[in-house]
Coordinates of C-alpha atoms in Angstrom, one line a residue:
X24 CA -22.3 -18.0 -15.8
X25 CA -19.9 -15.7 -17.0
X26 CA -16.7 -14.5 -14.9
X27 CA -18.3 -11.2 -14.2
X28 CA -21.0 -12.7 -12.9
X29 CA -19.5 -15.3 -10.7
X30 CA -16.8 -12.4 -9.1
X31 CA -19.9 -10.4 -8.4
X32 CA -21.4 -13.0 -6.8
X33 CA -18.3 -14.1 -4.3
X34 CA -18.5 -11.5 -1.2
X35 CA -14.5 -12.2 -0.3
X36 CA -14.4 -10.1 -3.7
X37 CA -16.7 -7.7 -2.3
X38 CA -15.2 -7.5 0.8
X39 CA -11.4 -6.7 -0.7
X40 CA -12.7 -4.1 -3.4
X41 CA -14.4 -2.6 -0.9
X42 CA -11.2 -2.2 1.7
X43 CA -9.1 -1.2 -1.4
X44 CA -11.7 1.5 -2.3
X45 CA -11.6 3.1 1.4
X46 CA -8.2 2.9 1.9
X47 CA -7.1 4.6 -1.9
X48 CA -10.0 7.1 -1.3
X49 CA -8.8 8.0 1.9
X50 CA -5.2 8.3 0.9
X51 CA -6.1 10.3 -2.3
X52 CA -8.2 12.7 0.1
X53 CA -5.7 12.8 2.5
X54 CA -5.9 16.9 2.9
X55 CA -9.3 17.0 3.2
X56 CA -9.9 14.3 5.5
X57 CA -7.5 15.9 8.3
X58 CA -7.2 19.6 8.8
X59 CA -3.5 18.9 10.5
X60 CA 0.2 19.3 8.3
X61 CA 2.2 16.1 7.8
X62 CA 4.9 17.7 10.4
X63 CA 2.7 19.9 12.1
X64 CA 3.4 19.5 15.9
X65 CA 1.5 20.3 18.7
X66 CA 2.1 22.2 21.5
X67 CA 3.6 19.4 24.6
X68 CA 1.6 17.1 22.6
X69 CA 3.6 14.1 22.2
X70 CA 2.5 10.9 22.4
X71 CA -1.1 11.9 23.2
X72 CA -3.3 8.4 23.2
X73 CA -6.0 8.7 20.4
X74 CA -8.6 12.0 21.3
X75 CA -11.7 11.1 23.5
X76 CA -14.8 12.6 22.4
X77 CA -17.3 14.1 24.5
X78 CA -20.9 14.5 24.4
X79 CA -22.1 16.1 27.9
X80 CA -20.3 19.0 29.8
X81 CA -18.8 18.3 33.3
X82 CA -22.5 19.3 34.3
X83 CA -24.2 16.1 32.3
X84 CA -25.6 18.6 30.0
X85 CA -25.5 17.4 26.2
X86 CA -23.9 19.9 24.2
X87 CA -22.8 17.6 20.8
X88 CA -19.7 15.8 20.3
X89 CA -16.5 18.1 21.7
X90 CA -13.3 17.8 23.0
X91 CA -10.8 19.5 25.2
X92 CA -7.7 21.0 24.9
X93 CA -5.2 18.1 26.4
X94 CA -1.2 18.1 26.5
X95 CA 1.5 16.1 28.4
X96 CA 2.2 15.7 31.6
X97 CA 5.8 15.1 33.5
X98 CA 6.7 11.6 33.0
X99 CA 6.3 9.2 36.2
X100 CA 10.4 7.6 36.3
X101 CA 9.2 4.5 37.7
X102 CA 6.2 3.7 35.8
X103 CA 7.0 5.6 32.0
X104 CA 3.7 6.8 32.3
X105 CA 2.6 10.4 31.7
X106 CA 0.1 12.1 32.8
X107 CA -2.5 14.0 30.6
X108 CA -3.3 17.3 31.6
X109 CA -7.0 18.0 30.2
X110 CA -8.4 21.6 30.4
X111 CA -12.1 20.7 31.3
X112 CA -12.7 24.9 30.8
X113 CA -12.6 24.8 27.2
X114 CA -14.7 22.6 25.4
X115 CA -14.1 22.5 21.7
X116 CA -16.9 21.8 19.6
X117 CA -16.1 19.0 16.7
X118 CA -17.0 20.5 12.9
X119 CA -18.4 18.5 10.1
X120 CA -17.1 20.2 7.0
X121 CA -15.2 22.9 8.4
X122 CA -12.4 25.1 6.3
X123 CA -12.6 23.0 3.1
X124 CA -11.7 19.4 5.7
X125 CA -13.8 17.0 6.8
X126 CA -13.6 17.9 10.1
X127 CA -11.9 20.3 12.6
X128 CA -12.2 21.7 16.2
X129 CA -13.8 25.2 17.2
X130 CA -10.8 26.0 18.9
X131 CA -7.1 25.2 17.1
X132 CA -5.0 24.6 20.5
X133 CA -7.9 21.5 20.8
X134 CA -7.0 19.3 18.4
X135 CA -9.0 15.9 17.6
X136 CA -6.5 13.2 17.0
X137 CA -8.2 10.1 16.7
X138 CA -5.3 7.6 16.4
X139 CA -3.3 10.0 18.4
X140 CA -0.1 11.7 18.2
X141 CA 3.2 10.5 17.7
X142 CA 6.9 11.0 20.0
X143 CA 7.3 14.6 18.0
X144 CA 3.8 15.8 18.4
X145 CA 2.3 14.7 14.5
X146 CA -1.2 13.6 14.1
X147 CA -0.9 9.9 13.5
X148 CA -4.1 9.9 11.4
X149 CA -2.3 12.1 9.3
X150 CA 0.5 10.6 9.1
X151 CA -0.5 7.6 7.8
X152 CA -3.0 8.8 5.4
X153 CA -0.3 10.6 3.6
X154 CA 2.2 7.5 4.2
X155 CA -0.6 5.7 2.3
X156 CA 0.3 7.5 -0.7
X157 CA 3.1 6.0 -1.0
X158 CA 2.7 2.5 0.1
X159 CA -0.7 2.0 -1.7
X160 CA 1.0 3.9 -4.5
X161 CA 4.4 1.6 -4.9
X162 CA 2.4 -1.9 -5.4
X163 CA 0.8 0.1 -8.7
X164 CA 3.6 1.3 -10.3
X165 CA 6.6 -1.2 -9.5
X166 CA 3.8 -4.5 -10.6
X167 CA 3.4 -2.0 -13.5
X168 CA 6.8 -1.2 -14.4
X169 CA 8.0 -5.5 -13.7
X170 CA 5.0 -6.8 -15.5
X171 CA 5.9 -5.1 -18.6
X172 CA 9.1 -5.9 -18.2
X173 CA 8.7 -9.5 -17.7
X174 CA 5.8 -9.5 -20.2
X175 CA 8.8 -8.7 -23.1
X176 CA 11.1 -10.5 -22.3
X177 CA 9.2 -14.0 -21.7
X178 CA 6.8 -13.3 -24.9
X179 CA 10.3 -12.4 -26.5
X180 CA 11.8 -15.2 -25.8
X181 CA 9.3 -17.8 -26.4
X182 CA 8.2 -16.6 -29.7
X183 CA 11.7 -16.2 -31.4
X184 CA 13.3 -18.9 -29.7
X185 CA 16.8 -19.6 -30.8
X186 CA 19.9 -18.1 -29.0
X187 CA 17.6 -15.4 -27.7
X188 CA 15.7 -17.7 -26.3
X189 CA 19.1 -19.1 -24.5
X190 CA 20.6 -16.1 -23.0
X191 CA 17.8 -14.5 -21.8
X192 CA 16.2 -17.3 -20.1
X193 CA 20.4 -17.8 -18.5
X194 CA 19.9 -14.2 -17.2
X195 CA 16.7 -15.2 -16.0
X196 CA 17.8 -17.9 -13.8
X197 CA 21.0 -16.1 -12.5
X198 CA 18.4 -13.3 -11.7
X199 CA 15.9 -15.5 -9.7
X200 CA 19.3 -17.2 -7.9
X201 CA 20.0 -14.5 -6.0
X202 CA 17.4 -13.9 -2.8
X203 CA 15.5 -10.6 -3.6
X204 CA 15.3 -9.7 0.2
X205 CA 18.8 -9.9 0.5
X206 CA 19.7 -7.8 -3.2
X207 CA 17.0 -5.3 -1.8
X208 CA 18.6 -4.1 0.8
X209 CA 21.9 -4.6 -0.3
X210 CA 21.3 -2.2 -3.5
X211 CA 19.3 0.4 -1.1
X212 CA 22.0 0.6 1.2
X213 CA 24.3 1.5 -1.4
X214 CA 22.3 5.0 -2.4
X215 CA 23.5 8.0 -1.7
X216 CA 22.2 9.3 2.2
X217 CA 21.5 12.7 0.5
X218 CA 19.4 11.9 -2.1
X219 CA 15.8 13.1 -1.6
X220 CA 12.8 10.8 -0.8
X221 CA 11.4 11.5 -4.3
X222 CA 14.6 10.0 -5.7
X223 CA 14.4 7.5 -3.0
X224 CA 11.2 6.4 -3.8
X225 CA 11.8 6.0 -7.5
X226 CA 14.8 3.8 -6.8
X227 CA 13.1 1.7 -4.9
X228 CA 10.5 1.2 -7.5
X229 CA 13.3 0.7 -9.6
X230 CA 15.1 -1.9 -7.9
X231 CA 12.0 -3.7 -6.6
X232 CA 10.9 -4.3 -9.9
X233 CA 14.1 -5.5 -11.2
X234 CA 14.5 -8.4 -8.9
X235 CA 10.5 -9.2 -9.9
X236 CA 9.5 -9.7 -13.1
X237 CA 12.5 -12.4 -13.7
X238 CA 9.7 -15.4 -12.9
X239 CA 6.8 -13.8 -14.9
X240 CA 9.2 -13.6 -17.7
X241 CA 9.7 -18.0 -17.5
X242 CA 6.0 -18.6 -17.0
X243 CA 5.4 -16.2 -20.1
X244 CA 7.8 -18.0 -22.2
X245 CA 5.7 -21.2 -21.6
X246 CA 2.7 -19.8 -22.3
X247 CA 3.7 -18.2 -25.6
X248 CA 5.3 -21.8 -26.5
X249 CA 2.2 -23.3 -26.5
X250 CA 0.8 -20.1 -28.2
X251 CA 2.3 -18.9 -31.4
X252 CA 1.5 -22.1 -32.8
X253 CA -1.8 -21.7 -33.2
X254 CA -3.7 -21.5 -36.2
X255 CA -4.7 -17.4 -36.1
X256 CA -1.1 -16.9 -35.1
X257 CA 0.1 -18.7 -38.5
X258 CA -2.3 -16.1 -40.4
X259 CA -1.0 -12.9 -38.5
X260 CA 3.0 -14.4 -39.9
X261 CA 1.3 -14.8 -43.2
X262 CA 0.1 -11.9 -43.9
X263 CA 3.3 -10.3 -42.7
X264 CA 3.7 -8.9 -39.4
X265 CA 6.9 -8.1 -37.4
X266 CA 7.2 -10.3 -34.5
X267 CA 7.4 -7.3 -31.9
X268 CA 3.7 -6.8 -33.3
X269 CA 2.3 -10.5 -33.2
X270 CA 3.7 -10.8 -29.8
X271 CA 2.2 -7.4 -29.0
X272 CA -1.5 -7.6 -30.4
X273 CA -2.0 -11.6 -30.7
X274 CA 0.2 -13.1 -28.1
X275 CA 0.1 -11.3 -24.9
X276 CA -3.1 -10.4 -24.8
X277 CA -3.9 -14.2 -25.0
X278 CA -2.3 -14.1 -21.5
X279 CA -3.9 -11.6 -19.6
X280 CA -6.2 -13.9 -17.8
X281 CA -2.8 -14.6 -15.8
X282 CA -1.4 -12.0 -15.7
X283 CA -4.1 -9.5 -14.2
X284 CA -5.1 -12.6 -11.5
X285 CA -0.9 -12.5 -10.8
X286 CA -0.4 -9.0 -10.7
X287 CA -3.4 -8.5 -8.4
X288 CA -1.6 -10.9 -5.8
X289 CA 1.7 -9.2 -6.7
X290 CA 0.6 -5.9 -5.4
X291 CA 1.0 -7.0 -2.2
X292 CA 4.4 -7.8 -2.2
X293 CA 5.6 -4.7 -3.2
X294 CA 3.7 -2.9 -0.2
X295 CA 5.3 -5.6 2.2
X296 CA 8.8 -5.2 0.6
X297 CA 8.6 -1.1 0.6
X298 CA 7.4 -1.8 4.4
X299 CA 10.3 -3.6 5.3
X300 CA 12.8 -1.7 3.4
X301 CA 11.3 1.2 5.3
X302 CA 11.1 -0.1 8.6
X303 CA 15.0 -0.8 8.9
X304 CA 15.6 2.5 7.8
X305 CA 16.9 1.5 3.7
X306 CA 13.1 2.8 2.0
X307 CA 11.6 6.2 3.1
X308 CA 13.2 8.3 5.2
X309 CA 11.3 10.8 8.1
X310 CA 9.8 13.3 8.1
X311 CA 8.1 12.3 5.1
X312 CA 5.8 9.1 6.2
X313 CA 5.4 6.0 4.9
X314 CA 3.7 2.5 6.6
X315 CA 7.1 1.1 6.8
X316 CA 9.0 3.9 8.6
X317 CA 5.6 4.9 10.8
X318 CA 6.2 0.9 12.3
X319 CA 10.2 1.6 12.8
X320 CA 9.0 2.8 15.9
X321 CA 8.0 -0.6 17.1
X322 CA 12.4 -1.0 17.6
X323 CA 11.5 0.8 21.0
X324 CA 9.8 -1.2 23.2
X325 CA 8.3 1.2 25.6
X326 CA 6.4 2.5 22.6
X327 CA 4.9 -1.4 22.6
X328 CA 4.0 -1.3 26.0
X329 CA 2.9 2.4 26.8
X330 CA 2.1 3.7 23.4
X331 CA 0.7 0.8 21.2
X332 CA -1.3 2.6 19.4
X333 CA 1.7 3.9 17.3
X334 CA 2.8 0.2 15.6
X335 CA -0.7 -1.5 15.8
X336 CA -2.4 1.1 13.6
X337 CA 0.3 1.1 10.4
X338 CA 0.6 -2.5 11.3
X339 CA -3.1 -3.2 10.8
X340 CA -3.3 -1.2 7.4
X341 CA -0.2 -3.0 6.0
X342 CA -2.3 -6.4 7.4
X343 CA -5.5 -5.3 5.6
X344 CA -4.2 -3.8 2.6
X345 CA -2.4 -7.1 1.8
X346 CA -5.4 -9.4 2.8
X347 CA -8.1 -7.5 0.4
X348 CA -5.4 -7.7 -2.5
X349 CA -5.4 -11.8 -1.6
X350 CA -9.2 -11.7 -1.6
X351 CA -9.8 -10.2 -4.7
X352 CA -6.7 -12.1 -6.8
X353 CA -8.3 -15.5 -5.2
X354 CA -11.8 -14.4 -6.4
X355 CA -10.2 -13.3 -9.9
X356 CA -8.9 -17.2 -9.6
X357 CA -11.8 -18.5 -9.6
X358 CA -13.8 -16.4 -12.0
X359 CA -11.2 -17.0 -14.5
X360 CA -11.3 -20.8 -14.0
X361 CA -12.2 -22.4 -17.1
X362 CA -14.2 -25.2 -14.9
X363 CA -16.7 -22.9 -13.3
X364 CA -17.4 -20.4 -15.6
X365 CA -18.4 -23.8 -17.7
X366 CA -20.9 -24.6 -14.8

């Protein structure tokens, strides 16, 4: 049985793949999913619990799925809880394919948020749709960016050996010495408050994947050792090839059976690292969202009690995005094994 058939046939793989698919699919289609703006506010709308959805008029008469205009009540001082002030005279009919979204309300001032609205008004749906973007978005480029990196430099070193081999596997070690959380947030507290989050966000990229590809790069070198002595390598050096090409075309790729099963569980950590960089206030900064700064809410704990909806709903996507990435690398694991795909 061939790998492709045994990671067809595992459903964990199934089940990750298709997570992953929703969750990029949703983020890419971010502005036609919602009809709201990122930091469009509504109206005495904050902190509105998620929309309920209607089906019969006050009368018990079905008239279709519908919602009412609702804002925000004065705030009871001994209880923190406000009261919702639902206008029952105007129900709004929910549309399918409305305006170029997928759906939107008959009238504006009704809006339909379904994970509700955050402490300035904002559709949290929206919100973290868009924030998506950039969390799904970081684990692609930085394991990009470090796995070429460490790629190089291990298949570098290993195949020429020698001093080079010395001094880059010394800067290696010194490199994986220092704790990455603590270099994280050391270098992104350094940069400049007025930078923008576009900057922001390629710094972070940046600096993640320095601290990261340092142990690729070792288990690389170890590989290739026990590579470029083989018998087809020997003929590529015969016949005259630079070493930047052998490594290139005939070693690396020799490797990629490890390297595609680590960077899959990789991802992962760059979405949890952006989280938390983000979430004590060193990744993305607000108004632009991200998962991490969407759960720096949670600091304030009458959000946790009266307004959970706001940290469980990031907090689940981070959760899930990170479990499907595990499912599939596992399943790549043990398509790839030599042992079963023997059997």
């Amino acid at each position: 049985m061939t790998w492709w058939k045994r990671l067809r046939a595992n459903p964990l793989a199934w089940i990750g793949i298709a997570i992953l698919t929703i969750f990029y699919a949703m983020a890419i289609f971010a502005n036609f999913i919602t009809p709201y703006g990122i930091n469009e506010s509504a109206k005495n709308g904050a902190l509105l619990p998620p929309t309920q959805i209607h089906w019969h008029d006050r009368q018990g008469q079905f008239i279709g799925a519908h919602v009412y205009p609702t804002t925000q009540g004065k705030v009871d001082l001994e209880t923190g809880d406000r009261a919702l002030i639902i206008d029952y005279s105007q129900p709004s009919k929910i549309l399918l394919f409305h305006n170029g979204h997928l759906f939107s309300t008959s009238i504006p001032t009704a809006q339909l948020n379904l994970l509700g609205t955050d402490e300035q008004g904002r559709d949290q749906l929206t919100r973290l749709l868009y924030g998506g973007r950039i969390s799904l978005l970081i684990g692609f480029i930085g394991t990009t960016i470090s796995y070429t990196v460490g790629c190089l430099v291990g298949g570098i070193s290993g195949y020429i050996g020698g001093w080079l081999d010395v001094v880059l596997m010394r800067f290696v070690e010194i490199l994986m010495s220092v704790p990455s959380i603590y270099l994280l947030v050391a270098l992104a507290a350094i940069l400049p408050p007025q930078i923008s989050n576009t900057q922001r966000f390629a710094l972070i990229i940046a600096i993640i994947s320095f601290v990261s590809w340092a142990g690729l790069a070792r288990i690389i070198r170890g590989q290739v050792l026990s590579i470029k002595e083989q018998p087809f390598i020997m003929a590529a050096r015969a016949s005259g090839a630079s070493p930047l090409r052998i490594i290139i075309h005939h070693v690396l790729p020799q490797t990629i059976t490890f390297i595609i099963i680590s960077a899959t569980l990789d991802i992962p950590r760059f979405i949890v690292v952006e989280a938390v960089l983000s979430l004590v206030g060193l990744g993305i900064q607000p108004p632009d969202p991200s998962w991490g700064n969407m759960l720096s809410i949670s600091t304030n704990a009458s959000i946790l009690i009266l307004q959970p909806w706001l940290v469980w709903v990031p907090a689940l996507a981070i959760v899930l995005t990170v479990l499907s990435f595990n499912l599939l690398g596992d399943s790549l694991r043990d398509a790839f094994d030599p042992k079963n795909i023997r059997q």
